[in-house]
């Protein structure tokens, strides 16, 4: 199943993004950052591919800094 | 026992503060922002929720602009040493605590010019006098929100407007007010707010923070410390974004869990309610003390002009002697001496002997006020 991970500069933004996303009805999950994407020790936000556009839009509106967005599959 | 030393640290704390800390130790315990496992995420969530609650309390739009520190002193050092450079001119008042005075005196040695605007013997500051001292090099006005000795409230919104009109940064030390007096960084014109967690926010000791307004450029505010943040781990340079830039090393997460519970307690009660309750208590205490023979009361007597803190002396009796009799006779705990604020005592005319300070919190009661008044009256009459 393809999915999307959204990376943030720090855990603070990842937690804030998760809270905003859940508050707006998105189905998201915080997961460890996949090693091949970044050497950061933190977390990123996982969501289904179809939620990528509206979620990115919401996070931008809320002024949450996004480090990168990646399409992955299980 | 009667605890009248809340300006040093509040006690007791609401039971939920301890419960939140026990829960953290038992069920969370991990290092926030250092891993992707669920306990680390849970710890990071607690820090986030605390930041968000504090940002609401002080009306800061972006929670990442709340940076955690050990206490107000560390926040003050971060703001002053991080922003002030050789050649800058700084204005402050004569009502400052050593937490502000000592960093400013240190900065003076590094080429910062300092001007201390004198206050009245009641500790009041005339905003016009501050305005008159502004020069082209004036970078910042540094002001205590309320005195830890007399409780005097300083004119924060008025100075905030002056600072804004002149394009100067306005720094406020809210150690004595955060949680017990309404603070709105936006409408009060505050650019930097140092707060402590363990006084009127009812958190544990070892918690505090700095709220950084939108006008402050992050690249201009040098961190006090560099180190691990859990972010940008591939680089050896400090991150340039909030809040990580100022939060190196493992935070006091268990303390912040307690602080979150304390802030939630205050917000549930309402700052306005706490303010009203404490104003009533300090009003009754002041009225009663005015009747005590041979008493000298310092600072404003009108409770609307002060926090629930007051200073006094009994004629011919040293402050430390009064304090020890209060404890020995009725179990009343207070604080005598200079309260880490020599400049304040010089301003109110009590240097170097100091005063006896009573400082109240939201758990004090009218019955306690009556008991304290009876004891003080007895001590004063026996003496005179």
Coordinates of C-alpha atoms in Angstrom, one line a residue:
Chain A
X1 CA 0.0 0.0 0.0
X2 CA 1.5 3.4 -0.9
X3 CA 1.5 6.0 1.7
X4 CA 3.0 9.4 2.5
X5 CA 5.4 10.6 5.2
X6 CA 5.8 14.2 6.1
X7 CA 9.0 15.3 7.8
X8 CA 9.4 18.3 10.1
X9 CA 12.4 20.2 11.4
X10 CA 11.8 19.0 14.9
X11 CA 9.5 16.9 17.1
X12 CA 7.7 20.0 18.2
X13 CA 6.3 20.5 14.7
X14 CA 5.5 16.8 14.2
X15 CA 3.4 16.8 17.4
X16 CA 1.7 20.1 16.5
X17 CA 1.0 18.7 13.0
X18 CA -0.5 15.5 14.4
X19 CA -2.8 17.5 16.7
X20 CA -3.9 19.8 14.0
X21 CA -4.5 16.9 11.6
X22 CA -6.5 14.8 14.0
X23 CA -8.5 17.9 15.0
X24 CA -9.5 18.3 11.4
X25 CA -10.5 14.7 10.9
X26 CA -7.4 13.3 9.2
X27 CA -6.2 9.8 9.9
X28 CA -2.5 10.1 10.7
X29 CA 0.1 8.5 12.8
X30 CA 3.5 9.5 14.2
X31 CA 6.2 7.1 13.2
X32 CA 10.0 7.0 13.5
X33 CA 11.7 8.8 10.6
X34 CA 12.7 6.1 8.1
X35 CA 16.5 5.9 8.2
X36 CA 17.0 6.3 4.4
X37 CA 15.1 9.7 4.4
X38 CA 17.0 11.4 7.2
X39 CA 19.5 10.7 9.9
X40 CA 17.3 12.5 12.4
X41 CA 16.3 10.7 15.6
X42 CA 12.8 12.0 15.6
X43 CA 9.3 11.2 14.3
X44 CA 7.4 12.0 11.1
X45 CA 3.7 12.0 10.2
X46 CA 2.3 9.1 8.2
X47 CA -0.9 9.4 6.2
X48 CA -2.6 7.8 3.2
X49 CA -1.6 9.1 -0.2
X50 CA -5.1 10.6 -0.9
X51 CA -4.8 12.8 2.2
X52 CA -1.5 14.4 1.1
X53 CA -2.8 17.4 -0.7
X54 CA -5.5 18.6 1.8
X55 CA -3.2 17.8 4.8
X56 CA -0.3 19.8 3.3
X57 CA -2.7 22.6 2.7
X58 CA -3.8 22.6 6.3
X59 CA -0.3 22.5 7.7
X60 CA 0.8 25.4 5.6
X61 CA -2.3 27.4 6.7
X62 CA -1.3 26.7 10.3
X63 CA 2.3 27.9 9.7
X64 CA 3.9 24.5 10.4
X65 CA 7.3 24.1 8.9
X66 CA 7.5 21.1 6.6
X67 CA 11.0 19.6 5.9
X68 CA 10.0 17.2 3.2
X69 CA 7.2 15.0 1.9
X70 CA 7.9 11.5 0.6
X71 CA 5.8 8.8 -1.1
X72 CA 6.6 5.3 0.2
X73 CA 5.0 1.9 0.1
X74 CA 4.9 -1.1 2.5
Chain B
X1 CA 1.5 26.0 59.9
X2 CA 0.8 29.1 57.8
X3 CA 2.8 29.5 54.6
X4 CA 3.3 33.2 53.6
X5 CA 6.3 32.8 51.4
X6 CA 4.7 32.2 48.0
X7 CA 6.8 34.9 46.3
X8 CA 9.8 32.6 46.9
X9 CA 7.9 29.5 45.7
X10 CA 4.3 28.6 46.0
X11 CA 3.2 26.0 48.4
X12 CA 1.2 23.8 48.6
X13 CA 0.8 22.8 45.0
X14 CA -2.5 21.6 43.6
X15 CA -2.6 17.7 44.0
X16 CA -2.8 17.2 40.2
X17 CA 0.7 18.6 39.8
X18 CA 2.2 15.8 41.9
X19 CA -0.1 13.3 40.2
X20 CA 1.1 14.4 36.7
X21 CA 4.7 14.0 37.8
X22 CA 4.1 10.6 39.3
X23 CA 2.3 9.6 36.1
X24 CA 5.2 10.8 34.0
X25 CA 7.7 8.8 36.1
X26 CA 5.5 5.6 36.2
X27 CA 4.1 5.6 32.7
X28 CA 6.1 7.9 30.4
X29 CA 9.6 8.5 31.6
X30 CA 11.3 8.6 28.2
X31 CA 13.4 11.4 26.6
X32 CA 11.2 13.7 24.5
X33 CA 12.1 14.2 20.9
X34 CA 14.9 11.8 21.0
X35 CA 13.3 8.7 19.4
X36 CA 10.3 7.5 17.5
X37 CA 9.0 5.1 20.1
X38 CA 5.7 5.7 21.8
X39 CA 7.1 6.7 25.2
X40 CA 9.4 9.3 23.6
X41 CA 6.4 10.6 21.6
X42 CA 4.3 10.7 24.7
X43 CA 6.9 12.8 26.5
X44 CA 7.2 15.1 23.5
X45 CA 3.4 15.5 23.6
X46 CA 3.5 16.7 27.2
X47 CA 6.1 19.3 26.3
X48 CA 4.0 20.4 23.3
X49 CA 0.8 20.6 25.4
X50 CA 2.7 22.7 28.1
X51 CA 4.0 25.1 25.4
X52 CA 0.5 25.4 23.9
X53 CA -1.1 26.1 27.3
X54 CA 1.5 28.8 28.1
X55 CA 1.1 30.3 24.7
X56 CA -2.6 30.7 25.3
X57 CA -2.0 32.0 28.8
X58 CA 0.2 34.8 27.5
X59 CA -1.5 35.3 24.1
X60 CA 1.4 34.1 21.9
X61 CA 0.1 32.8 18.6
X62 CA 2.9 30.3 17.9
X63 CA 3.6 27.8 20.7
X64 CA 7.2 27.2 19.4
X65 CA 7.9 30.7 20.7
X66 CA 7.7 29.4 24.3
X67 CA 11.1 28.1 25.2
X68 CA 11.6 26.1 28.4
X69 CA 14.4 26.9 30.9
X70 CA 15.2 26.0 34.5
X71 CA 13.7 29.2 35.9
X72 CA 13.1 32.9 35.3
X73 CA 16.8 33.6 36.0
X74 CA 17.9 31.4 33.1
X75 CA 15.3 33.0 30.9
X76 CA 16.5 36.5 31.8
X77 CA 20.1 35.6 31.2
X78 CA 19.1 34.1 27.8
X79 CA 17.2 37.2 26.7
X80 CA 19.7 39.8 27.9
X81 CA 23.0 38.1 27.1
X82 CA 21.5 36.7 23.9
X83 CA 20.4 40.1 22.5
X84 CA 22.5 42.9 24.0
X85 CA 25.8 43.8 22.4
X86 CA 28.6 46.2 23.0
X87 CA 27.4 49.8 22.4
X88 CA 23.8 49.0 23.1
X89 CA 21.9 51.2 25.7
X90 CA 19.5 49.6 28.1
X91 CA 16.9 51.1 30.4
X92 CA 15.7 49.4 33.6
X93 CA 14.1 50.4 36.9
X94 CA 15.4 50.6 40.4
X95 CA 12.8 48.0 41.4
X96 CA 14.6 45.1 39.8
X97 CA 15.6 41.8 41.4
X98 CA 19.2 40.6 41.2
X99 CA 18.1 38.1 38.6
X100 CA 18.0 41.2 36.3
X101 CA 20.5 43.5 37.9
X102 CA 23.4 41.0 38.0
X103 CA 23.2 40.0 34.3
X104 CA 22.9 43.7 33.4
X105 CA 25.9 44.6 35.6
X106 CA 27.8 41.8 33.8
X107 CA 26.8 43.1 30.4
X108 CA 28.0 46.6 31.5
X109 CA 31.5 45.2 31.8
X110 CA 31.1 43.9 28.2
X111 CA 30.3 47.4 26.9
X112 CA 26.6 47.7 27.3
X113 CA 25.4 51.1 28.7
X114 CA 22.9 50.8 31.5
X115 CA 20.6 53.5 32.9
X116 CA 18.5 52.7 36.0
X117 CA 15.4 54.9 36.2
X118 CA 14.7 55.6 39.8
X119 CA 11.3 54.7 41.3
X120 CA 9.4 56.4 44.1
X121 CA 9.8 55.1 47.7
X122 CA 6.6 53.1 47.1
X123 CA 8.3 51.5 44.1
X124 CA 6.3 53.3 41.5
X125 CA 7.8 54.1 38.1
X126 CA 6.8 57.1 36.1
X127 CA 6.6 56.1 32.4
X128 CA 7.5 59.7 31.4
X129 CA 10.9 59.3 33.1
X130 CA 11.6 56.2 31.1
X131 CA 10.6 58.1 27.9
X132 CA 13.0 60.9 28.7
X133 CA 16.0 58.6 28.9
X134 CA 15.5 57.0 25.5
X135 CA 18.5 57.5 23.2
X136 CA 19.2 56.5 19.6
X137 CA 21.3 53.6 20.9
X138 CA 18.5 52.3 23.3
X139 CA 18.0 48.7 22.3
X140 CA 15.8 47.4 25.2
X141 CA 13.7 48.4 28.2
X142 CA 13.9 45.8 30.9
X143 CA 11.2 45.8 33.6
X144 CA 9.9 43.8 36.5
X145 CA 6.2 43.3 36.2
X146 CA 5.8 43.4 39.9
X147 CA 8.2 43.8 42.8
X148 CA 9.1 40.7 44.8
X149 CA 9.6 42.9 47.8
X150 CA 6.6 45.3 47.9
X151 CA 4.3 43.7 45.3
X152 CA 4.2 47.0 43.5
X153 CA 2.9 46.6 39.9
X154 CA 5.0 48.4 37.4
X155 CA 3.3 50.2 34.4
X156 CA 3.8 47.4 31.8
X157 CA 1.2 48.4 29.2
X158 CA 2.3 52.1 29.3
X159 CA 6.0 51.2 28.9
X160 CA 5.1 48.7 26.3
X161 CA 3.5 51.5 24.2
X162 CA 6.5 53.7 24.7
X163 CA 8.8 50.9 23.6
X164 CA 6.6 50.1 20.5
X165 CA 6.5 53.8 19.5
X166 CA 10.3 54.0 19.7
X167 CA 11.0 50.7 18.0
X168 CA 12.7 49.4 21.2
X169 CA 12.5 45.8 22.5
X170 CA 10.5 45.5 25.7
X171 CA 11.5 42.7 28.1
X172 CA 9.3 41.9 31.1
X173 CA 10.3 39.8 34.1
X174 CA 7.0 38.1 35.1
X175 CA 8.4 35.9 38.0
X176 CA 5.9 37.5 40.4
X177 CA 2.9 37.8 38.1
X178 CA 2.6 35.0 35.6
X179 CA -0.5 33.1 36.6
X180 CA -1.7 35.6 39.2
X181 CA -2.1 38.7 37.0
X182 CA -3.4 38.8 33.4
X183 CA -0.6 39.0 30.9
X184 CA -1.3 39.6 27.2
X185 CA 2.0 40.0 25.3
X186 CA 0.2 41.4 22.3
X187 CA -1.8 44.2 24.0
X188 CA 0.8 44.8 26.7
X189 CA 3.4 45.4 24.0
X190 CA 5.8 42.8 25.5
X191 CA 8.5 41.4 23.2
X192 CA 10.2 39.0 25.7
X193 CA 8.6 37.6 28.8
X194 CA 10.5 35.6 31.4
X195 CA 8.4 33.4 33.6
X196 CA 9.0 30.9 36.3
X197 CA 7.0 27.7 36.7
X198 CA 7.1 27.3 40.5
X199 CA 5.4 30.4 41.7
X200 CA 1.9 31.4 40.6
X201 CA 1.8 28.8 37.8
X202 CA 2.0 26.2 40.6
X203 CA 4.5 23.9 38.9
X204 CA 7.6 22.4 40.5
X205 CA 10.9 24.1 41.0
X206 CA 13.3 23.8 38.0
X207 CA 10.7 24.9 35.5
X208 CA 10.4 28.2 33.7
X209 CA 10.6 29.7 30.3
X210 CA 11.0 32.6 27.9
X211 CA 8.2 33.7 25.6
X212 CA 9.7 35.3 22.5
X213 CA 7.5 37.8 20.6
X214 CA 7.2 38.1 16.8
X215 CA 9.3 41.2 16.8
X216 CA 12.4 39.4 18.1
X217 CA 14.6 38.1 15.2
X218 CA 15.7 34.6 16.2
X219 CA 19.1 35.1 14.4
X220 CA 19.7 38.0 16.8
X221 CA 19.0 36.0 19.9
X222 CA 22.2 33.9 20.6
X223 CA 21.5 30.7 22.6
X224 CA 23.1 30.5 26.1
X225 CA 24.0 26.8 25.4
X226 CA 24.6 24.6 22.4
X227 CA 24.1 20.8 22.4
X228 CA 21.9 17.9 21.4
X229 CA 18.3 18.7 20.5
X230 CA 17.2 15.4 18.8
X231 CA 16.9 17.4 15.5
X232 CA 19.3 18.0 12.6
X233 CA 21.6 15.4 14.2
X234 CA 23.7 15.1 11.1
X235 CA 25.0 18.6 11.7
X236 CA 27.5 19.9 14.3
X237 CA 26.0 23.4 14.2
X238 CA 23.1 24.4 16.5
X239 CA 19.7 24.4 14.8
X240 CA 18.5 27.8 13.8
X241 CA 14.8 27.3 14.5
X242 CA 12.5 27.4 17.5
X243 CA 12.2 26.0 20.0
X244 CA 15.3 23.7 19.5
X245 CA 17.7 26.6 19.1
X246 CA 17.4 27.3 22.8
X247 CA 16.7 23.9 24.3
X248 CA 19.9 21.8 24.2
X249 CA 20.2 18.8 26.3
X250 CA 17.5 16.6 28.0
X251 CA 14.8 18.9 29.4
X252 CA 13.2 18.6 32.8
X253 CA 10.3 16.7 31.3
X254 CA 9.0 15.4 34.6
X255 CA 9.0 19.0 35.8
X256 CA 7.2 20.2 32.7
X257 CA 4.6 17.5 33.2
X258 CA 4.0 19.1 36.6
X259 CA 4.1 22.6 35.1
X260 CA 1.4 21.6 32.6
X261 CA -0.8 20.5 35.4
X262 CA -0.1 23.7 37.3
X263 CA -0.9 25.9 34.3
X264 CA -4.1 23.9 33.6
X265 CA -5.1 24.4 37.2
X266 CA -4.6 28.2 36.9
X267 CA -6.5 28.4 33.6
X268 CA -9.3 26.3 34.9
X269 CA -9.7 28.6 37.9
X270 CA -9.1 31.6 35.7
X271 CA -6.3 34.2 36.2
X272 CA -8.9 36.9 36.8
X273 CA -10.5 34.8 39.6
X274 CA -7.1 34.2 41.2
X275 CA -6.3 37.9 41.0
X276 CA -9.6 38.9 42.6
X277 CA -9.2 36.4 45.4
X278 CA -5.6 37.3 46.2
X279 CA -6.5 41.1 46.0
X280 CA -9.1 40.6 48.6
X281 CA -6.7 38.7 50.9
X282 CA -3.9 41.2 50.6
X283 CA -6.4 44.0 51.2
X284 CA -7.5 42.5 54.5
X285 CA -4.0 41.8 55.5
X286 CA -2.9 45.4 54.8
X287 CA -5.9 46.9 56.6
X288 CA -5.2 44.7 59.7
X289 CA -1.4 45.5 59.7
X290 CA -2.2 49.3 59.5
X291 CA -3.6 48.9 63.0
X292 CA -0.5 47.3 64.5
X293 CA 1.4 49.6 66.9
X294 CA 4.9 50.6 65.7
X295 CA 4.5 49.0 62.3
X296 CA 6.2 50.5 59.1
X297 CA 4.5 49.3 55.9
X298 CA 6.3 49.7 52.6
X299 CA 4.9 49.9 49.1
X300 CA 1.4 50.9 47.9
X301 CA -1.4 50.2 50.4
X302 CA -4.1 50.0 47.7
X303 CA -4.4 46.3 46.7
X304 CA -5.3 47.3 43.2
X305 CA -1.8 48.6 42.7
X306 CA 0.0 45.5 43.8
X307 CA 0.3 41.8 43.9
X308 CA -0.4 39.8 47.1
X309 CA 3.0 40.5 48.5
X310 CA 3.9 43.1 51.2
X311 CA 6.9 44.3 53.2
X312 CA 6.9 45.7 56.7
X313 CA 9.1 46.3 59.8
X314 CA 8.3 46.5 63.5
X315 CA 10.1 49.4 65.2
X316 CA 13.2 48.4 67.0
X317 CA 13.0 44.7 66.0
X318 CA 15.2 43.2 63.3
X319 CA 13.4 41.6 60.4
X320 CA 15.0 38.2 61.1
X321 CA 13.9 38.4 64.7
X322 CA 10.3 39.1 63.7
X323 CA 10.3 36.2 61.3
X324 CA 11.7 33.8 63.8
X325 CA 9.1 34.9 66.4
X326 CA 6.3 34.4 63.8
X327 CA 7.5 30.9 63.2
X328 CA 8.2 30.0 66.8
X329 CA 4.9 31.4 68.2
X330 CA 2.4 30.5 65.5
X331 CA 4.1 28.5 62.8
X332 CA 4.0 31.4 60.3
X333 CA 6.6 31.0 57.5
X334 CA 7.7 34.2 55.8
X335 CA 10.9 35.7 54.5
X336 CA 13.0 38.4 56.2
X337 CA 16.0 40.3 54.7
X338 CA 16.9 41.7 51.3
X339 CA 15.0 39.2 49.1
X340 CA 17.8 39.2 46.5
X341 CA 16.9 42.8 45.6
X342 CA 19.3 45.4 47.1
X343 CA 18.2 48.0 44.6
X344 CA 14.6 47.7 45.7
X345 CA 15.5 48.1 49.4
X346 CA 17.6 51.2 48.5
X347 CA 14.6 52.6 46.7
X348 CA 12.1 52.0 49.6
X349 CA 14.7 53.1 52.2
X350 CA 15.2 49.7 54.0
X351 CA 18.8 48.9 52.9
X352 CA 20.8 47.1 54.4
X353 CA 18.5 45.9 57.2
X354 CA 15.7 44.7 54.8
X355 CA 12.1 44.0 55.7
X356 CA 9.8 41.2 56.7
X357 CA 7.9 39.9 53.6
X358 CA 4.5 38.3 53.6
X359 CA 3.6 36.8 50.2
X360 CA 0.3 35.0 49.6
X361 CA -1.0 32.5 47.1
X362 CA -4.3 31.1 46.1
X363 CA -4.3 28.5 48.9
X364 CA -4.2 31.0 51.7
X365 CA -7.4 31.9 53.6
X366 CA -9.0 34.7 55.5
X367 CA -8.7 32.6 58.7
X368 CA -4.9 32.5 58.2
X369 CA -4.8 36.3 57.7
X370 CA -6.6 36.7 61.1
X371 CA -4.2 34.3 62.8
X372 CA -1.2 36.2 61.4
X373 CA -2.7 39.6 62.4
X374 CA -3.2 38.4 66.0
X375 CA 0.4 37.1 66.2
X376 CA 1.9 40.3 64.7
X377 CA -0.1 42.4 67.0
X378 CA 1.0 40.4 70.1
X379 CA 4.7 40.6 69.1
X380 CA 4.5 44.3 68.4
X381 CA 2.7 45.1 71.7
X382 CA 5.1 43.0 73.8
X383 CA 7.9 44.9 72.2
X384 CA 6.5 48.4 72.6

